[in-house]
Short mmCIF file of N, CA and C in Angstrom, two decimals:
data_model
loop_
_atom_site.label_atom_id
_atom_site.label_comp_id
_atom_site.label_asym_id
_atom_site.label_seq_id
_atom_site.Cartn_x
_atom_site.Cartn_y
_atom_site.Cartn_z
N UNK X 1 4.84 -6.53 4.74
CA UNK X 1 4.69 -6.07 6.51
C UNK X 1 5.17 -4.28 6.53
N UNK X 2 4.93 -4.28 7.98
CA UNK X 2 5.40 -2.92 8.32
C UNK X 2 6.18 -2.71 9.14
N UNK X 3 6.85 -2.42 8.70
CA UNK X 3 8.47 -1.67 10.11
C UNK X 3 8.72 -0.45 9.93
N UNK X 4 9.08 -0.79 11.19
CA UNK X 4 9.61 0.72 12.03
C UNK X 4 10.72 1.51 11.75
N UNK X 5 11.06 2.14 10.10
CA UNK X 5 12.07 2.66 10.21
C UNK X 5 12.74 3.37 11.04
N UNK X 6 12.02 4.19 11.78
CA UNK X 6 12.74 4.98 12.55
C UNK X 6 13.43 3.66 13.76
N UNK X 7 13.41 2.92 14.12
CA UNK X 7 13.65 2.14 15.29
C UNK X 7 14.85 1.30 14.34
N UNK X 8 14.54 0.66 13.14
CA UNK X 8 15.95 0.29 12.17
C UNK X 8 16.83 1.39 12.22
N UNK X 9 16.75 2.69 12.04
CA UNK X 9 17.67 3.62 11.74
C UNK X 9 19.04 3.66 12.83
N UNK X 10 17.92 3.80 14.36
CA UNK X 10 18.74 4.08 15.04
C UNK X 10 19.03 2.33 15.88
N UNK X 11 18.58 1.21 15.67
CA UNK X 11 19.39 -0.04 15.88
C UNK X 11 20.46 0.15 15.01
N UNK X 12 20.90 0.17 14.01
CA UNK X 12 22.21 0.01 12.65
C UNK X 12 22.60 1.23 12.79
N UNK X 13 22.53 2.20 13.67
CA UNK X 13 23.61 3.12 14.03
C UNK X 13 24.22 3.04 15.76
N UNK X 14 23.17 2.76 16.44
CA UNK X 14 23.59 2.16 17.62
C UNK X 14 24.56 1.04 18.12
N UNK X 15 23.90 0.04 16.91
CA UNK X 15 24.61 -1.13 16.46
C UNK X 15 26.38 -0.87 16.33
N UNK X 16 26.67 -0.15 15.11
CA UNK X 16 27.96 -0.31 14.10
C UNK X 16 28.95 0.74 15.73
N UNK X 17 28.39 1.87 15.97
CA UNK X 17 28.74 2.86 17.07
C UNK X 17 29.43 1.57 18.50
N UNK X 18 28.46 0.22 18.12
CA UNK X 18 28.89 -0.04 19.80
C UNK X 18 29.83 -0.96 18.92
N UNK X 19 30.25 -1.87 17.78
CA UNK X 19 30.67 -2.53 17.31
C UNK X 19 32.63 -2.20 17.04
N UNK X 20 31.99 -0.55 17.57
CA UNK X 20 33.52 0.63 17.07
C UNK X 20 33.77 0.57 18.33
N UNK X 21 33.49 0.53 19.30
CA UNK X 21 33.90 1.02 20.42
C UNK X 21 34.82 -0.57 21.15
N UNK X 22 33.55 -1.84 20.83
CA UNK X 22 34.30 -2.60 20.81
C UNK X 22 35.67 -3.27 20.19
N UNK X 23 36.40 -2.53 18.49
CA UNK X 23 37.16 -2.39 17.88
C UNK X 23 38.02 -1.76 18.69
N UNK X 24 37.79 -0.46 18.61
CA UNK X 24 38.43 0.93 19.78
C UNK X 24 39.72 0.18 20.51
N UNK X 25 39.21 -0.17 21.47
CA UNK X 25 39.21 -1.12 23.01
C UNK X 25 40.00 -2.12 22.31
N UNK X 26 39.81 -3.10 21.80
CA UNK X 26 40.84 -4.14 21.24
C UNK X 26 41.90 -3.74 20.33
N UNK X 27 42.17 -2.39 19.90
CA UNK X 27 43.06 -1.63 19.14
C UNK X 27 43.75 -1.39 20.67
N UNK X 28 43.38 -0.63 20.66
CA UNK X 28 44.09 -0.55 22.04
C UNK X 28 44.81 -1.45 23.25
N UNK X 29 44.56 -2.16 22.93
CA UNK X 29 45.13 -3.13 23.93
C UNK X 29 45.73 -3.92 23.26
N UNK X 30 46.04 -3.85 21.45
CA UNK X 30 47.06 -4.45 20.98
C UNK X 30 46.90 -5.82 20.07
N UNK X 31 45.62 -5.89 20.18
CA UNK X 31 44.88 -6.71 19.10
C UNK X 31 45.13 -6.34 17.86
N UNK X 32 45.69 -7.68 16.68
CA UNK X 32 45.25 -7.36 15.48
C UNK X 32 44.00 -7.12 15.50
N UNK X 33 43.59 -6.57 14.96
CA UNK X 33 41.96 -6.63 14.43
C UNK X 33 41.50 -6.69 13.17
N UNK X 34 40.64 -7.17 12.46
CA UNK X 34 40.32 -6.34 10.60
C UNK X 34 39.90 -4.82 11.43
N UNK X 35 39.69 -4.03 11.12
CA UNK X 35 39.44 -3.00 11.66
C UNK X 35 38.90 -1.79 10.35
N UNK X 36 37.45 -2.81 10.33
CA UNK X 36 36.69 -1.60 8.78
C UNK X 36 36.62 -0.60 8.83
N UNK X 37 36.55 0.52 10.10
CA UNK X 37 36.58 1.75 10.12
C UNK X 37 37.91 2.21 9.32
N UNK X 38 38.87 1.85 10.10
CA UNK X 38 40.42 2.08 9.66
C UNK X 38 40.53 2.15 7.87
N UNK X 39 39.79 1.05 7.72
CA UNK X 39 40.66 0.35 5.96
C UNK X 39 39.12 1.40 5.10
N UNK X 40 37.99 1.85 5.19
CA UNK X 40 37.13 2.28 4.85
C UNK X 40 37.38 3.54 4.78
N UNK X 41 37.88 4.59 5.56
CA UNK X 41 38.19 5.66 6.39
C UNK X 41 39.51 5.83 5.11
N UNK X 42 40.47 5.18 5.32
CA UNK X 42 41.61 5.21 4.69
C UNK X 42 41.41 5.07 3.15
N UNK X 43 40.46 4.72 2.43
CA UNK X 43 40.34 4.87 1.41
C UNK X 43 39.51 5.77 0.49
N UNK X 44 38.99 6.52 2.00
CA UNK X 44 37.61 7.25 0.95
C UNK X 44 39.30 9.11 1.73
N UNK X 45 40.00 8.98 2.63
CA UNK X 45 40.48 9.84 3.43
C UNK X 45 41.58 10.43 2.76
N UNK X 46 42.28 9.17 2.70
CA UNK X 46 43.56 9.47 2.16
C UNK X 46 44.55 9.98 0.83
N UNK X 47 43.15 10.45 -0.37
CA UNK X 47 43.61 11.72 -0.80
C UNK X 47 42.98 12.46 -0.35
N UNK X 48 42.09 12.76 0.31
CA UNK X 48 41.81 14.43 1.34
C UNK X 48 42.81 14.81 2.68
N UNK X 49 42.15 13.95 3.24
CA UNK X 49 43.29 14.65 4.54
C UNK X 49 43.26 12.97 5.08
N UNK X 50 45.09 12.82 5.63
CA UNK X 50 44.63 11.99 6.62
C UNK X 50 43.81 11.47 8.09
N UNK X 51 43.48 12.92 8.67
CA UNK X 51 43.01 12.77 9.71
C UNK X 51 41.20 13.05 9.47
N UNK X 52 41.00 12.85 8.49
CA UNK X 52 39.60 12.48 8.22
C UNK X 52 39.42 10.67 8.45
N UNK X 53 40.14 9.77 8.13
CA UNK X 53 39.58 8.43 8.39
C UNK X 53 38.82 8.22 9.00
N UNK X 54 38.84 8.75 10.37
CA UNK X 54 37.86 8.10 11.51
C UNK X 54 36.24 8.21 11.37
N UNK X 55 35.73 10.05 10.64
CA UNK X 55 34.55 9.82 10.76
C UNK X 55 34.73 9.40 9.44
N UNK X 56 34.98 9.30 8.51
CA UNK X 56 34.76 9.01 7.21
C UNK X 56 33.91 7.43 6.97
N UNK X 57 35.54 6.63 7.91
CA UNK X 57 35.04 5.28 8.07
C UNK X 57 33.63 4.98 8.99
N UNK X 58 33.95 5.96 9.82
CA UNK X 58 32.36 5.57 10.71
C UNK X 58 30.45 6.06 9.94
N UNK X 59 31.15 7.13 9.14
CA UNK X 59 29.74 7.04 8.07
C UNK X 59 29.60 5.66 6.65
N UNK X 60 30.91 4.79 6.73
CA UNK X 60 30.74 4.01 5.26
C UNK X 60 30.45 3.09 6.60
N UNK X 61 30.52 2.68 7.73
CA UNK X 61 30.31 1.22 8.98
C UNK X 61 28.91 1.59 9.29
N UNK X 62 28.51 2.81 9.61
CA UNK X 62 27.04 3.35 10.34
C UNK X 62 26.70 3.41 8.41
N UNK X 63 26.72 3.30 7.45
CA UNK X 63 25.58 3.01 6.54
C UNK X 63 25.50 1.82 6.36
N UNK X 64 26.16 1.34 6.14
CA UNK X 64 26.36 -0.51 5.96
C UNK X 64 25.62 -0.49 7.35
N UNK X 65 25.65 -0.74 8.43
CA UNK X 65 25.24 -0.87 9.52
C UNK X 65 23.38 -0.60 9.25
N UNK X 66 23.17 0.91 9.05
CA UNK X 66 21.73 1.05 9.02
C UNK X 66 21.10 0.40 7.91
N UNK X 67 21.60 0.03 6.32
CA UNK X 67 21.18 -0.59 5.33
C UNK X 67 20.83 -2.27 6.08
N UNK X 68 22.23 -3.40 7.01
CA UNK X 68 21.48 -3.96 7.65
C UNK X 68 20.33 -4.29 8.11
N UNK X 69 20.41 -3.17 9.14
CA UNK X 69 19.07 -3.51 10.28
C UNK X 69 17.89 -3.18 9.68
N UNK X 70 17.99 -2.28 8.22
CA UNK X 70 16.65 -1.95 7.35
C UNK X 70 16.33 -3.95 7.05
N UNK X 71 17.27 -4.28 6.85
CA UNK X 71 17.08 -5.52 6.37
C UNK X 71 16.17 -6.53 7.21
N UNK X 72 17.05 -6.63 8.41
CA UNK X 72 16.64 -7.84 9.78
C UNK X 72 15.16 -6.81 10.10
N UNK X 73 15.02 -6.19 9.74
CA UNK X 73 13.45 -5.61 10.04
C UNK X 73 12.52 -6.02 9.29
N UNK X 74 12.99 -5.69 7.95
CA UNK X 74 11.34 -6.60 6.99
C UNK X 74 11.86 -8.15 6.62
N UNK X 75 12.86 -8.64 6.31
CA UNK X 75 13.01 -9.87 6.73
C UNK X 75 13.39 -11.02 7.58
N UNK X 76 13.78 -9.91 8.94
CA UNK X 76 14.32 -11.26 9.95
C UNK X 76 13.39 -10.84 11.48
N UNK X 77 13.25 -9.97 11.40
CA UNK X 77 12.23 -9.38 12.83
C UNK X 77 11.98 -10.38 13.12
N UNK X 78 10.87 -11.22 14.08
CA UNK X 78 9.88 -11.69 13.87
C UNK X 78 9.69 -13.27 13.34
N UNK X 79 10.21 -13.53 13.03
CA UNK X 79 10.59 -15.19 12.03
C UNK X 79 10.70 -15.63 12.85
N UNK X 80 11.75 -16.07 14.03
CA UNK X 80 11.68 -16.69 14.65
C UNK X 80 10.84 -16.92 16.14
N UNK X 81 10.54 -17.79 16.94
CA UNK X 81 10.04 -17.52 18.25
C UNK X 81 10.93 -17.84 18.87
N UNK X 82 11.81 -16.75 19.27
CA UNK X 82 12.84 -16.76 20.06
C UNK X 82 12.62 -14.94 20.69
N UNK X 83 13.26 -15.15 21.47
CA UNK X 83 14.03 -13.31 21.99
C UNK X 83 14.52 -12.50 21.32
N UNK X 84 13.77 -11.04 21.68
CA UNK X 84 14.15 -10.51 20.32
C UNK X 84 15.56 -10.66 20.27
N UNK X 85 16.43 -10.36 21.74
CA UNK X 85 18.16 -10.38 21.18
C UNK X 85 19.04 -11.42 21.00
N UNK X 86 18.11 -12.88 20.57
CA UNK X 86 18.33 -14.14 20.45
C UNK X 86 18.35 -13.81 18.80
N UNK X 87 17.05 -13.36 18.34
CA UNK X 87 16.90 -13.68 16.96
C UNK X 87 17.84 -12.33 16.91
N UNK X 88 18.43 -11.44 16.92
CA UNK X 88 18.94 -10.51 16.36
C UNK X 88 21.09 -11.03 16.28
N UNK X 89 21.16 -11.60 18.00
CA UNK X 89 22.80 -12.77 17.67
C UNK X 89 22.33 -13.47 16.22
N UNK X 90 21.69 -14.47 16.03
CA UNK X 90 21.33 -15.51 14.82
C UNK X 90 22.00 -14.37 13.64
N UNK X 91 20.47 -13.71 14.01
CA UNK X 91 20.94 -12.61 12.28
C UNK X 91 22.43 -12.43 11.60
N UNK X 92 23.30 -12.13 12.32
CA UNK X 92 24.23 -11.32 12.52
C UNK X 92 25.10 -12.41 12.02
N UNK X 93 24.30 -13.59 11.96
CA UNK X 93 26.00 -14.55 11.07
C UNK X 93 25.71 -14.57 9.65
N UNK X 94 24.73 -13.81 9.12
CA UNK X 94 24.15 -13.74 7.65
C UNK X 94 25.45 -12.57 7.53
N UNK X 95 25.37 -11.34 8.33
CA UNK X 95 26.10 -10.05 7.67
C UNK X 95 27.89 -10.77 7.97
N UNK X 96 28.19 -11.03 8.85
CA UNK X 96 29.18 -11.94 9.59
C UNK X 96 29.69 -12.65 8.31
N UNK X 97 29.11 -14.04 7.63
CA UNK X 97 29.55 -14.24 6.50
C UNK X 97 29.93 -13.96 4.90
N UNK X 98 28.61 -12.78 5.06
CA UNK X 98 29.28 -12.26 3.92
C UNK X 98 30.54 -11.13 3.86
N UNK X 99 31.03 -10.47 5.01
CA UNK X 99 32.19 -9.85 5.36
C UNK X 99 33.35 -10.95 5.27
N UNK X 100 32.96 -11.83 6.14
CA UNK X 100 34.30 -12.72 6.08
C UNK X 100 34.99 -13.86 4.55
N UNK X 101 33.32 -14.06 4.12
CA UNK X 101 33.71 -14.32 2.96
C UNK X 101 34.24 -13.67 1.47
N UNK X 102 33.35 -12.19 1.61
CA UNK X 102 33.00 -11.56 0.13
C UNK X 102 33.81 -10.36 0.56
N UNK X 103 33.52 -9.78 1.64
CA UNK X 103 33.58 -8.18 1.77
C UNK X 103 35.24 -8.07 2.51
N UNK X 104 35.33 -8.72 3.25
CA UNK X 104 37.20 -8.18 3.35
C UNK X 104 37.90 -8.76 2.62
N UNK X 105 37.96 -9.84 1.74
CA UNK X 105 39.01 -10.10 0.82
C UNK X 105 39.17 -9.24 -0.21
N UNK X 106 37.94 -8.42 -0.86
CA UNK X 106 38.20 -7.46 -1.84
C UNK X 106 37.80 -6.02 -1.83
N UNK X 107 37.86 -5.80 0.04
CA UNK X 107 38.11 -4.29 0.66
C UNK X 107 39.40 -4.07 0.25
N UNK X 108 39.95 -5.76 1.00
CA UNK X 108 41.28 -5.36 0.57
C UNK X 108 41.87 -5.91 -0.01
N UNK X 109 41.43 -5.92 -1.59
CA UNK X 109 42.00 -5.44 -2.55
C UNK X 109 42.15 -4.98 -3.24
N UNK X 110 41.32 -4.40 -2.78
CA UNK X 110 40.91 -2.90 -3.50
C UNK X 110 41.54 -1.68 -2.37
N UNK X 111 41.55 -1.88 -0.94
CA UNK X 111 42.64 -1.03 -0.44
C UNK X 111 44.14 -1.00 -0.90
N UNK X 112 44.48 -2.35 -1.43
CA UNK X 112 45.79 -2.80 -1.83
C UNK X 112 46.79 -1.07 -2.70
N UNK X 113 45.71 -1.37 -3.47
CA UNK X 113 46.39 0.29 -4.38
C UNK X 113 46.39 1.82 -3.86
N UNK X 114 45.93 1.58 -2.92
CA UNK X 114 45.69 3.09 -2.39
C UNK X 114 47.11 2.74 -1.65
N UNK X 115 47.24 1.90 -0.39
CA UNK X 115 48.66 1.83 -0.06
C UNK X 115 49.82 1.71 -0.67
N UNK X 116 50.01 0.64 -1.97
CA UNK X 116 50.81 0.71 -2.89
C UNK X 116 51.61 -0.48 -2.42
N UNK X 117 50.85 -1.70 -1.96
CA UNK X 117 51.50 -2.78 -1.78
C UNK X 117 50.44 -3.92 -2.33
N UNK X 118 50.62 -4.20 -3.40
CA UNK X 118 50.66 -4.77 -4.37
C UNK X 118 49.98 -6.55 -3.80
N UNK X 119 51.20 -7.10 -2.77
CA UNK X 119 51.02 -8.06 -2.69
C UNK X 119 50.03 -8.59 -0.76
N UNK X 120 49.87 -7.43 -0.65
CA UNK X 120 49.23 -7.66 0.84
C UNK X 120 47.60 -8.06 0.35
N UNK X 121 47.17 -9.34 1.54
CA UNK X 121 46.06 -9.62 1.31
C UNK X 121 46.09 -10.25 3.04
N UNK X 122 44.85 -10.29 3.62
CA UNK X 122 44.22 -10.58 4.45
C UNK X 122 43.78 -12.00 4.45
N UNK X 123 42.98 -12.67 2.99
CA UNK X 123 42.20 -13.62 3.36
C UNK X 123 41.05 -13.52 3.48
N UNK X 124 40.64 -14.81 3.49
CA UNK X 124 38.65 -14.91 3.96
C UNK X 124 39.03 -14.63 5.71
N UNK X 125 38.06 -13.79 6.16
CA UNK X 125 37.85 -13.61 7.05
C UNK X 125 39.17 -13.15 8.30
N UNK X 126 40.46 -13.02 7.09
CA UNK X 126 41.26 -11.64 7.54
C UNK X 126 42.12 -12.52 8.89
N UNK X 127 41.65 -13.57 8.10
CA UNK X 127 42.54 -15.07 9.08
C UNK X 127 44.48 -14.92 9.26
N UNK X 128 45.01 -14.13 8.05
CA UNK X 128 46.78 -13.53 8.54
C UNK X 128 46.51 -12.57 9.34
N UNK X 129 45.28 -12.43 9.90
CA UNK X 129 46.28 -11.28 11.08
C UNK X 129 46.42 -12.43 12.15
N UNK X 130 45.57 -12.89 11.94
CA UNK X 130 46.04 -13.81 13.36
C UNK X 130 44.56 -14.39 13.77
N UNK X 131 44.37 -15.13 15.13
CA UNK X 131 43.59 -15.11 15.79
C UNK X 131 42.54 -13.79 15.82
N UNK X 132 42.97 -12.56 16.00
CA UNK X 132 42.22 -11.51 16.00
C UNK X 132 41.67 -11.21 14.72
N UNK X 133 41.91 -11.66 13.55
CA UNK X 133 41.19 -11.09 12.51
C UNK X 133 39.67 -11.76 12.81
N UNK X 134 39.53 -13.07 12.25
CA UNK X 134 38.51 -13.56 12.94
C UNK X 134 37.26 -13.60 13.89
N UNK X 135 38.42 -13.54 14.36
CA UNK X 135 37.53 -13.49 15.63
C UNK X 135 36.99 -11.58 15.82
N UNK X 136 37.93 -10.89 15.66
CA UNK X 136 37.15 -9.43 16.02
C UNK X 136 36.30 -8.89 14.46
N UNK X 137 36.07 -9.75 13.46
CA UNK X 137 34.40 -9.66 12.67
C UNK X 137 33.52 -10.81 12.92
N UNK X 138 33.53 -11.71 13.57
CA UNK X 138 32.41 -12.36 14.19
C UNK X 138 32.06 -11.36 15.44
N UNK X 139 32.89 -11.42 16.14
CA UNK X 139 32.58 -10.43 17.45
C UNK X 139 31.77 -9.10 16.99
N UNK X 140 32.29 -8.95 16.21
CA UNK X 140 31.90 -6.98 15.65
C UNK X 140 30.37 -7.76 15.55
N UNK X 141 30.03 -8.81 14.65
CA UNK X 141 29.08 -8.45 14.33
C UNK X 141 27.69 -8.94 15.17
N UNK X 142 28.45 -9.63 16.02
CA UNK X 142 27.63 -10.58 16.62
C UNK X 142 27.20 -8.90 17.68
N UNK X 143 28.34 -8.65 18.47
CA UNK X 143 27.91 -7.09 19.24
C UNK X 143 26.47 -6.25 18.48
N UNK X 144 26.63 -6.17 17.08
CA UNK X 144 25.84 -5.19 15.87
C UNK X 144 24.50 -5.97 16.20
N UNK X 145 24.50 -7.37 16.05
CA UNK X 145 22.73 -7.74 15.97
C UNK X 145 22.34 -8.10 17.17
N UNK X 146 23.56 -8.11 18.65
CA UNK X 146 22.44 -8.20 19.77
C UNK X 146 22.14 -6.30 19.94
N UNK X 147 22.85 -5.29 19.34
CA UNK X 147 21.98 -4.76 19.79
C UNK X 147 21.03 -4.20 18.26
N UNK X 148 21.02 -5.00 17.85
CA UNK X 148 19.42 -5.00 16.73
C UNK X 148 18.22 -5.69 16.91
N UNK X 149 19.00 -6.83 17.61
CA UNK X 149 17.37 -7.22 18.80
C UNK X 149 17.28 -6.45 20.08
N UNK X 150 17.62 -6.25 20.52
CA UNK X 150 17.72 -5.07 21.46
C UNK X 150 16.81 -3.73 21.27
N UNK X 151 17.22 -3.81 20.41
CA UNK X 151 16.73 -1.96 19.78
C UNK X 151 15.21 -1.57 19.24
N UNK X 152 15.69 -2.91 18.21
CA UNK X 152 14.30 -3.63 16.97
C UNK X 152 13.44 -3.83 18.49
N UNK X 153 12.41 -3.89 19.02
CA UNK X 153 11.62 -5.61 19.25
C UNK X 153 10.55 -4.36 19.93
N UNK X 154 9.50 -4.90 19.06
CA UNK X 154 7.64 -4.39 18.88
C UNK X 154 7.88 -2.93 18.82
N UNK X 155 8.71 -3.16 17.22
CA UNK X 155 8.21 -2.20 16.14
C UNK X 155 7.04 -1.19 16.30
N UNK X 156 6.14 -2.53 15.41
CA UNK X 156 4.63 -1.75 14.54
C UNK X 156 3.82 -2.97 14.66
N UNK X 157 2.97 -3.16 14.96
CA UNK X 157 1.86 -4.55 14.20
C UNK X 157 1.67 -5.17 15.23
N UNK X 158 2.32 -6.33 14.09
CA UNK X 158 2.30 -7.79 15.08
C UNK X 158 3.22 -8.65 14.63
N UNK X 159 3.82 -9.82 15.39
CA UNK X 159 4.11 -10.88 14.33
C UNK X 159 3.54 -11.63 13.54
N UNK X 160 4.04 -12.08 12.11
CA UNK X 160 3.54 -12.30 11.01
C UNK X 160 3.23 -13.45 11.48
N UNK X 161 3.39 -14.43 12.27
CA UNK X 161 2.24 -15.17 12.23
C UNK X 161 1.22 -15.28 13.19
N UNK X 162 1.15 -13.87 13.86
CA UNK X 162 -0.34 -14.92 14.24
C UNK X 162 -1.45 -14.00 13.47
N UNK X 163 -2.58 -15.02 14.05
CA UNK X 163 -4.12 -14.21 13.56
C UNK X 163 -4.69 -13.07 14.33
N UNK X 164 -4.66 -12.50 14.04
CA UNK X 164 -6.11 -11.16 14.25
C UNK X 164 -7.33 -12.91 14.54
N UNK X 165 -7.42 -11.65 16.36
CA UNK X 165 -8.80 -13.47 16.63
C UNK X 165 -10.25 -12.28 16.18
N UNK X 166 -11.28 -12.83 15.99
CA UNK X 166 -12.22 -11.94 15.99
C UNK X 166 -12.53 -11.27 14.72
N UNK X 167 -10.99 -11.11 14.33
CA UNK X 167 -11.60 -10.46 12.70
C UNK X 167 -12.58 -11.35 11.55
N UNK X 168 -12.45 -10.74 10.65
CA UNK X 168 -13.88 -10.68 9.50
C UNK X 168 -13.38 -10.97 8.45
N UNK X 169 -13.34 -11.79 7.73
CA UNK X 169 -12.36 -11.93 6.11
C UNK X 169 -14.16 -11.46 5.79
N UNK X 170 -13.41 -9.48 4.67
CA UNK X 170 -14.27 -9.28 4.10
C UNK X 170 -13.57 -8.74 2.95
#
């Protein structure tokens, strides 16, 4: 398969920043959310300088967003007969499940040693934060998936299920 790496990179970056914007707005509104940028940023920046948490967290979050966007472009884009934005929303379920079931519990368990609170646990999908934990994980991934679908469209070539008309087998 041929993918447009440039479009995948752009979609991953924009998706990560759109998610972060929504998360910042929820945090400012006082909603208890799972804040992946805060957690990863403090894991990296805490030994250095505390004020670096946001740029460090965004580097981590954007890197992960780019990796998922490349995965989406290569394995998922154009496999469903749906508009691109719907494909992005459906695809977002995959990283949301991975994050909620695996990443969140393990990332927080790593982070607990850095903040010296060994009993600190958010559980799967960060449910111990209340409704904001699971909702922020699912909503964040859906915002990300929507951006993927909107930006990674008509990248190169043709859909994988289309036959080239008039092409001869040589």
